Tab-separated table of C-alpha atoms in Angstrom:
chain	number	residue	atom	x	y	z
R	127	LEU	CA	4.636	-22.427	-19.029
R	128	VAL	CA	1.021	-22.748	-17.971
R	129	ASP	CA	0.197	-26.161	-16.568
R	130	GLU	CA	-3.042	-27.036	-18.403
R	131	SER	CA	-3.938	-29.641	-15.802
R	132	MET	CA	-4.151	-27.012	-13.093
R	133	PRO	CA	-7.728	-26.016	-12.310
R	134	LYS	CA	-8.497	-22.573	-13.684
R	135	GLN	CA	-8.414	-20.399	-10.569
R	136	ARG	CA	-12.128	-19.492	-10.518
R	137	SER	CA	-11.374	-17.111	-13.353
R	138	HIS	CA	-14.898	-17.027	-14.771
R	139	ARG	CA	-16.845	-16.871	-11.545
R	140	GLN	CA	-18.687	-13.658	-10.860
R	141	ILE	CA	-17.800	-12.119	-7.528
R	142	PRO	CA	-20.536	-13.220	-5.187
R	143	GLU	CA	-22.381	-10.529	-3.275
R	144	GLY	CA	-20.402	-11.537	-0.192
R	145	TYR	CA	-16.857	-11.090	-1.530
R	146	ASN	CA	-14.517	-13.434	0.311
R	147	TYR	CA	-11.736	-11.411	1.938
R	148	THR	CA	-10.061	-14.512	3.345
R	149	GLU	CA	-8.944	-15.931	0.030
R	150	TYR	CA	-6.633	-14.697	-2.717
R	151	HIS	CA	-8.307	-13.328	-5.830
R	152	PRO	CA	-7.139	-13.237	-9.448
R	153	MET	CA	-6.891	-9.829	-11.093
R	154	GLU	CA	-10.193	-9.930	-12.933
R	155	GLU	CA	-12.025	-10.494	-9.645
R	156	ILE	CA	-10.129	-7.590	-8.082
R	157	TYR	CA	-11.142	-5.371	-11.011
R	158	LYS	CA	-14.786	-6.376	-10.514
R	159	TRP	CA	-14.446	-5.858	-6.777
R	160	MET	CA	-13.202	-2.285	-7.308
R	161	THR	CA	-16.188	-1.471	-9.511
R	162	GLN	CA	-18.560	-3.061	-7.014
R	163	ILE	CA	-17.013	-1.234	-4.049
R	164	GLN	CA	-17.438	2.074	-5.832
R	165	GLU	CA	-21.028	1.351	-6.819
R	166	SER	CA	-22.129	0.224	-3.381
R	167	ASN	CA	-20.305	3.016	-1.510
R	168	SER	CA	-20.773	5.885	-3.912
R	169	GLU	CA	-21.061	8.441	-1.106
R	170	LEU	CA	-17.428	7.779	-0.118
R	171	VAL	CA	-15.572	5.878	-2.832
R	172	THR	CA	-14.477	6.839	-6.317
R	173	GLN	CA	-12.402	4.702	-8.656
R	174	HIS	CA	-9.723	6.451	-10.676
R	175	HIS	CA	-7.515	5.592	-13.612
R	176	LEU	CA	-3.837	5.930	-12.640
R	177	GLY	CA	-2.181	4.729	-15.831
R	178	LYS	CA	-1.469	1.760	-18.078
R	179	THR	CA	0.879	-1.184	-17.710
R	180	ILE	CA	3.449	-2.288	-20.274
R	181	GLU	CA	0.846	-4.813	-21.554
R	182	ASN	CA	-1.732	-2.021	-21.748
R	183	ARG	CA	-3.888	-2.974	-18.774
R	184	THR	CA	-5.403	-0.245	-16.625
R	185	ILE	CA	-4.050	0.540	-13.171
R	186	TYR	CA	-6.806	1.860	-10.898
R	187	TYR	CA	-6.780	3.336	-7.431
R	188	LEU	CA	-9.682	3.917	-5.068
R	189	GLN	CA	-10.204	7.202	-3.286
R	190	ILE	CA	-12.073	7.123	0.014
R	191	SER	CA	-13.169	10.642	0.730
R	192	GLN	CA	-15.815	12.044	2.987
R	193	PRO	CA	-17.501	15.018	1.341
R	194	SER	CA	-16.188	18.204	2.900
R	195	ASN	CA	-15.873	21.865	2.085
R	196	LYS	CA	-12.442	22.141	3.662
R	197	PRO	CA	-9.138	21.181	2.048
R	198	LYS	CA	-7.900	17.760	3.108
R	199	LYS	CA	-4.585	15.945	3.124
R	200	ILE	CA	-3.852	12.536	1.642
R	201	ILE	CA	-2.681	9.136	2.863
R	202	TRP	CA	-1.373	6.981	0.004
R	203	MET	CA	-1.170	3.195	0.153
R	204	ASP	CA	-0.140	0.828	-2.630
R	205	CYS	CA	-0.096	-2.946	-2.736
R	206	GLY	CA	1.142	-5.545	-5.166
R	207	ILE	CA	4.245	-3.827	-6.570
R	208	HIS	CA	5.870	-7.282	-6.466
R	209	ALA	CA	3.726	-9.846	-8.276
R	210	ARG	CA	4.231	-12.860	-6.007
R	211	GLU	CA	3.407	-11.055	-2.742
R	212	TRP	CA	-0.278	-11.990	-2.844
R	213	ILE	CA	-0.959	-11.101	0.794
R	214	SER	CA	-0.323	-7.460	-0.159
R	215	PRO	CA	-3.335	-6.920	-2.498
R	216	ALA	CA	-5.367	-9.013	-0.041
R	217	PHE	CA	-4.504	-6.470	2.652
R	218	CYS	CA	-5.385	-3.452	0.493
R	219	GLN	CA	-8.824	-4.975	-0.086
R	220	TRP	CA	-9.247	-5.798	3.600
R	221	PHE	CA	-8.272	-2.235	4.528
R	222	VAL	CA	-10.917	-0.755	2.205
R	223	LYS	CA	-13.568	-3.130	3.573
R	224	GLU	CA	-12.713	-2.261	7.193
R	225	ILE	CA	-12.785	1.492	6.615
R	226	LEU	CA	-16.132	1.298	4.829
R	227	GLN	CA	-17.702	-1.063	7.368
R	228	ASN	CA	-16.542	0.858	10.417
R	229	TYR	CA	-16.280	4.549	9.656
R	230	LYS	CA	-19.721	5.297	11.087
R	231	SER	CA	-19.153	3.467	14.361
R	232	ASP	CA	-15.398	3.894	14.906
R	233	ALA	CA	-14.537	7.315	16.343
R	234	MET	CA	-10.901	7.199	15.220
R	235	ILE	CA	-11.734	6.367	11.594
R	236	ARG	CA	-14.536	8.907	11.591
R	237	ARG	CA	-12.151	11.559	12.843
R	238	PHE	CA	-9.321	10.961	10.409
R	239	LEU	CA	-11.724	10.836	7.460
R	240	GLN	CA	-12.752	14.389	8.330
R	241	ASN	CA	-9.189	15.524	7.635
R	242	LEU	CA	-7.652	12.928	5.354
R	243	ASP	CA	-8.523	11.263	2.069
R	244	LEU	CA	-7.305	7.704	1.600
R	245	TYR	CA	-5.878	6.744	-1.797
R	246	ILE	CA	-5.537	2.974	-2.154
R	247	LEU	CA	-3.934	1.196	-5.103
R	248	PRO	CA	-4.770	-2.521	-4.670
R	249	VAL	CA	-2.470	-3.886	-7.403
R	250	LEU	CA	0.309	-1.737	-8.840
R	251	ASN	CA	2.025	-4.443	-10.892
R	252	VAL	CA	-1.057	-5.743	-12.697
R	253	ASP	CA	0.750	-7.648	-15.489
R	254	GLY	CA	3.129	-9.332	-13.086
R	255	TYR	CA	0.293	-10.272	-10.724
R	256	ILE	CA	-1.652	-11.922	-13.551
R	257	TYR	CA	1.517	-13.706	-14.677
R	258	SER	CA	2.045	-15.033	-11.131
R	259	TRP	CA	-1.464	-16.551	-11.245
R	260	GLU	CA	-1.299	-17.951	-14.746
R	261	ALA	CA	2.291	-18.928	-15.419
R	262	GLU	CA	4.868	-18.538	-12.674
R	263	ARG	CA	3.720	-18.303	-9.073
R	264	LEU	CA	6.958	-16.726	-7.795
R	265	TRP	CA	7.269	-14.062	-10.494
R	266	ARG	CA	8.323	-10.719	-8.949
R	267	LYS	CA	8.836	-8.075	-11.636
R	268	ASN	CA	6.669	-6.407	-14.237
R	269	ARG	CA	6.533	-7.858	-17.765
R	270	SER	CA	8.675	-5.439	-19.803
R	271	PRO	CA	10.501	-7.234	-22.607
R	272	TYR	CA	14.245	-6.597	-22.810
R	273	MET	CA	16.991	-7.738	-25.187
R	274	ASN	CA	14.521	-8.371	-28.037
R	275	GLY	CA	12.245	-10.348	-25.739
R	276	THR	CA	14.919	-12.765	-24.548
R	277	CYS	CA	14.288	-11.662	-20.971
R	278	TYR	CA	11.414	-10.014	-19.175
R	279	GLY	CA	10.679	-7.780	-16.280
R	280	THR	CA	11.971	-4.853	-14.249
R	281	ASP	CA	11.811	-4.780	-10.475
R	282	LEU	CA	9.485	-1.790	-10.087
R	283	ASN	CA	10.774	-1.219	-6.558
R	284	ARG	CA	14.270	-0.572	-7.915
R	285	ASN	CA	13.010	1.691	-10.699
R	286	PHE	CA	12.124	4.891	-8.806
R	287	ASN	CA	14.274	7.977	-9.097
R	288	SER	CA	15.967	7.763	-5.701
R	289	SER	CA	19.706	7.022	-5.939
R	290	TRP	CA	18.649	4.896	-8.916
R	291	GLY	CA	20.992	2.079	-9.864
R	292	SER	CA	23.507	2.801	-7.094
R	293	VAL	CA	23.211	-0.131	-4.697
R	294	GLY	CA	21.331	-3.422	-4.270
R	295	VAL	CA	20.316	-3.685	-7.922
R	296	SER	CA	21.342	-5.508	-11.058
R	297	TYR	CA	21.776	-4.239	-14.612
R	298	ASN	CA	21.172	-7.730	-15.949
R	299	CYS	CA	17.587	-8.108	-17.154
R	300	THR	CA	17.421	-11.754	-16.095
R	301	SER	CA	17.914	-10.716	-12.463
R	302	GLU	CA	15.080	-10.466	-9.922
R	303	ILE	CA	16.386	-7.029	-8.974
R	304	PHE	CA	16.967	-5.630	-12.464
R	305	CYS	CA	16.491	-1.871	-12.064
R	306	GLY	CA	15.380	-1.115	-15.635
R	307	SER	CA	17.099	0.936	-18.301
R	308	GLY	CA	16.831	4.162	-16.298
R	309	PRO	CA	14.838	5.763	-13.469
R	310	GLU	CA	11.093	5.506	-14.199
R	311	SER	CA	11.755	3.528	-17.370
R	312	GLU	CA	8.611	1.492	-16.635
R	313	PRO	CA	5.076	2.786	-17.292
R	314	GLU	CA	3.857	1.477	-13.909
R	315	THR	CA	6.562	3.358	-11.985
R	316	ARG	CA	5.991	6.471	-14.074
R	317	ALA	CA	2.238	6.396	-13.464
R	318	VAL	CA	2.743	6.335	-9.689
R	319	ALA	CA	5.595	8.859	-9.708
R	320	GLN	CA	3.809	11.426	-11.863
R	321	PHE	CA	0.656	11.199	-9.798
R	322	ILE	CA	2.446	11.456	-6.430
R	323	GLU	CA	4.637	14.283	-7.695
R	324	LYS	CA	1.540	16.249	-8.669
R	325	LYS	CA	-0.071	15.752	-5.240
R	326	LYS	CA	3.028	15.702	-3.045
R	327	THR	CA	2.290	18.881	-1.091
R	328	ASP	CA	-0.954	17.257	0.100
R	329	ILE	CA	0.395	13.768	0.809
R	330	LEU	CA	1.432	13.321	4.434
R	331	CYS	CA	2.063	9.593	4.425
R	332	TYR	CA	3.181	7.028	1.837
R	333	LEU	CA	2.629	3.371	2.715
R	334	THR	CA	3.765	0.554	0.459
R	335	ILE	CA	2.778	-2.999	1.392
R	336	HIS	CA	5.033	-5.971	0.642
R	337	SER	CA	5.840	-9.424	1.987
R	338	TYR	CA	7.533	-11.230	3.612
R	339	GLY	CA	9.695	-10.889	6.741
R	340	GLN	CA	7.624	-8.964	9.320
R	341	TYR	CA	9.230	-5.530	9.135
R	342	ILE	CA	8.150	-1.916	9.211
R	343	LEU	CA	10.903	-0.241	7.219
R	344	THR	CA	11.784	3.438	7.318
R	345	PRO	CA	13.902	5.360	4.786
R	346	TYR	CA	16.558	4.907	3.551
R	347	GLY	CA	17.733	1.823	1.727
R	348	SER	CA	20.439	3.488	-0.308
R	349	THR	CA	22.318	5.220	2.517
R	350	THR	CA	22.816	4.688	6.231
R	351	THR	CA	22.491	8.445	6.801
R	352	PRO	CA	19.117	8.761	8.533
R	353	PRO	CA	16.445	11.192	7.321
R	354	SER	CA	16.042	14.430	9.282
R	355	ASN	CA	12.812	13.246	10.952
R	356	ASN	CA	14.209	9.802	11.718
R	357	GLU	CA	13.403	9.890	15.429
R	358	GLU	CA	9.737	10.595	14.760
R	359	LEU	CA	9.556	8.034	11.929
R	360	MET	CA	10.967	5.402	14.287
R	361	HIS	CA	8.696	6.410	17.165
R	362	VAL	CA	5.570	6.057	15.001
R	363	ALA	CA	6.737	2.760	13.478
R	364	GLN	CA	7.390	1.347	16.949
R	365	LYS	CA	3.898	2.372	18.072
R	366	ALA	CA	2.506	0.658	14.983
R	367	ALA	CA	4.511	-2.530	15.626
R	368	ALA	CA	3.307	-2.585	19.246
R	369	ALA	CA	-0.327	-2.222	18.139
R	370	LEU	CA	0.172	-5.034	15.618
R	371	MET	CA	1.736	-7.332	18.186
R	372	GLY	CA	-1.172	-6.718	20.560
R	373	LYS	CA	-3.563	-8.578	18.242
R	374	HIS	CA	-1.989	-11.987	17.613
R	375	GLY	CA	1.452	-11.664	19.212
R	376	THR	CA	3.233	-11.307	15.863
R	377	SER	CA	6.617	-9.664	16.217
R	378	TYR	CA	7.800	-7.056	13.701
R	379	LYS	CA	11.240	-5.480	13.475
R	380	VAL	CA	11.409	-1.736	12.944
R	381	GLY	CA	14.218	0.245	11.339
R	382	SER	CA	15.695	1.590	8.146
R	383	THR	CA	16.100	-0.858	5.297
R	384	SER	CA	19.842	-0.293	5.103
R	385	SER	CA	20.354	-0.971	8.816
R	386	ILE	CA	18.097	-3.990	9.441
R	387	LEU	CA	17.630	-5.655	6.064
R	388	TYR	CA	19.878	-4.837	3.101
R	389	SER	CA	20.864	-1.852	1.005
R	390	ASN	CA	18.761	-1.041	-2.014
R	391	SER	CA	18.176	1.944	-4.251
R	392	GLY	CA	15.287	3.073	-6.408
R	393	SER	CA	12.563	2.087	-3.937
R	394	SER	CA	9.245	3.914	-3.816
R	395	ARG	CA	9.556	4.428	-0.047
R	396	ASP	CA	12.905	6.249	-0.326
R	397	TRP	CA	11.702	8.234	-3.327
R	398	ALA	CA	8.506	9.385	-1.571
R	399	HIS	CA	10.484	10.634	1.418
R	400	MET	CA	13.111	12.297	-0.772
R	401	ILE	CA	10.477	14.358	-2.617
R	402	GLY	CA	9.173	15.666	0.693
R	403	ILE	CA	6.491	13.271	1.973
R	404	PRO	CA	7.225	13.274	5.715
R	405	PHE	CA	6.024	9.760	6.656
R	406	SER	CA	7.071	6.940	4.356
R	407	TYR	CA	7.066	3.253	5.288
R	408	THR	CA	7.384	-0.169	3.730
R	409	PHE	CA	5.494	-2.982	5.437
R	410	GLU	CA	6.815	-6.504	4.941
R	411	LEU	CA	3.898	-8.684	6.058
R	412	ARG	CA	3.925	-12.270	7.309
R	413	ASP	CA	5.661	-14.532	7.626
R	414	ASN	CA	9.302	-15.083	8.578
R	415	GLY	CA	9.985	-17.553	5.807
R	416	THR	CA	8.098	-20.752	6.698
R	417	HIS	CA	5.738	-20.136	3.778
R	418	GLY	CA	7.346	-16.960	2.457
R	419	PHE	CA	5.524	-15.660	-0.617
R	420	THR	CA	3.044	-18.545	-0.575
R	421	LEU	CA	1.383	-17.609	2.711
R	422	PRO	CA	-1.628	-19.938	3.143
R	423	SER	CA	-5.026	-18.312	2.815
R	424	ASP	CA	-5.941	-19.254	6.389
R	425	GLN	CA	-3.405	-16.601	7.445
R	426	ILE	CA	-5.014	-13.804	5.419
R	427	GLN	CA	-7.447	-12.806	8.149
R	428	PRO	CA	-5.019	-12.702	11.115
R	429	THR	CA	-2.397	-10.961	8.963
R	430	CYS	CA	-4.883	-8.333	7.825
R	431	GLU	CA	-6.360	-7.837	11.308
R	432	GLU	CA	-3.000	-7.082	12.888
R	433	THR	CA	-1.742	-4.989	9.947
R	434	MET	CA	-4.955	-2.945	10.096
R	435	LEU	CA	-4.075	-1.936	13.663
R	436	ALA	CA	-0.558	-0.923	12.660
R	437	VAL	CA	-1.674	1.102	9.648
R	438	THR	CA	-4.470	2.902	11.505
R	439	THR	CA	-2.003	3.708	14.312
R	440	ILE	CA	0.185	5.502	11.757
R	441	ILE	CA	-2.754	7.278	10.113
R	442	ASP	CA	-4.116	8.344	13.497
R	443	TYR	CA	-0.725	9.748	14.519
R	444	VAL	CA	-0.438	11.718	11.268
R	445	ASP	CA	-3.992	13.009	11.677
R	446	GLN	CA	-3.397	14.195	15.241
R	447	LYS	CA	-0.102	15.827	14.322
R	448	TYR	CA	-1.448	17.859	11.409
R	449	PHE	CA	-5.008	18.396	12.649
R	450	PRO	CA	-4.598	18.751	16.404
R	451	GLY	CA	-7.841	20.660	17.014
R	452	GLY	CA	-10.252	17.836	16.354
R	453	ALA	CA	-8.152	15.247	18.071
R	454	VAL	CA	-7.327	16.664	21.485
R	455	MET	CA	-9.614	15.006	23.989
R	456	LEU	CA	-9.577	17.736	26.602
R	457	THR	CA	-12.390	19.152	28.654
R	458	SER	CA	-14.104	22.135	27.140
R	459	GLY	CA	-12.678	24.312	29.915
R	460	THR	CA	-9.119	23.454	29.003
R	461	LEU	CA	-9.856	24.077	25.365
R	462	VAL	CA	-11.176	27.523	26.147
R	463	LEU	CA	-7.938	28.222	27.997
R	464	LEU	CA	-5.842	26.923	25.130
R	465	HIS	CA	-7.623	28.608	22.304
R	466	GLY	CA	-9.258	31.548	24.038
R	467	CYS	CA	-11.735	32.025	21.258
R	468	LEU	CA	-13.356	28.591	21.525
R	469	LYS	CA	-16.734	28.433	23.193
R	470	GLU	CA	-18.218	25.251	24.518
R	471	THR	CA	-20.848	25.331	21.767
R	472	ASP	CA	-18.054	25.164	19.171
R	473	LEU	CA	-16.971	21.752	20.330
R	474	VAL	CA	-18.255	18.989	18.167
């Protein structure tokens, strides 16, 4: 039930020109923010309709793309699949802000934007997120009615078509980890899955941002058999965790979900890897349980700063692996030796 005595969480305030990235925002402010970001960065950002929620709200993603006449690959990042994990949408917004503020001055960002488009979905579980603001702060699932409306919500991160329903789920709709009536039974899951499926040959990296626990999780959750590129996945995740730790000393564990956390099936991370996206990671952001899902807003900035370093480490690695030409910082002489046909004037 909604506590009427609670102050309305700034729900009718227009977003000020200086959007505050160090506080949590209700959904309507995030919607306005997306529109504003697109309008004020129209040379780079477009807002796209991904699908509709069970309660018929629109799910949008932002595409950050530098105009180019060459084909580019895609980095996908979604936030807010679990309603109560408010630090996750806060990070997606921070990430967009940082890219847009720094791409002109930061050589690494400038370089990967030449090769990669960034697709960012700030809130996947829109209905659940709104419900966690208005009714039940620790709500996790979406808002699908089951059993004639006697219980609500599917865990969207148990609803993907990867070993669906096999382990670490419940078939009881009152459970936090209810996996739905079948794989992709939920419109939110379906919207993501259909879109990713369509673009999968271009997507090199799938990042899904959660909280809490301080982990970078690799596939798989449903089996302890490691993926074929496990060594590389681990190597990149460890680099990312080291970069993150360098900022504020925060320690993250790295490993597959099934080996360092618990077994689960139907997750978006496992599904993305299973359909052929080579790099797929779940981030579990701060903290280790002191505040858990109710991370105080004074931790938004340090959390986002360190996570930014981890995420850009991964993106930079992917960029250099698939687009080695622009990334190798060698002298022009060496390049001529390597490529034969390159002249010094070709080097940008």
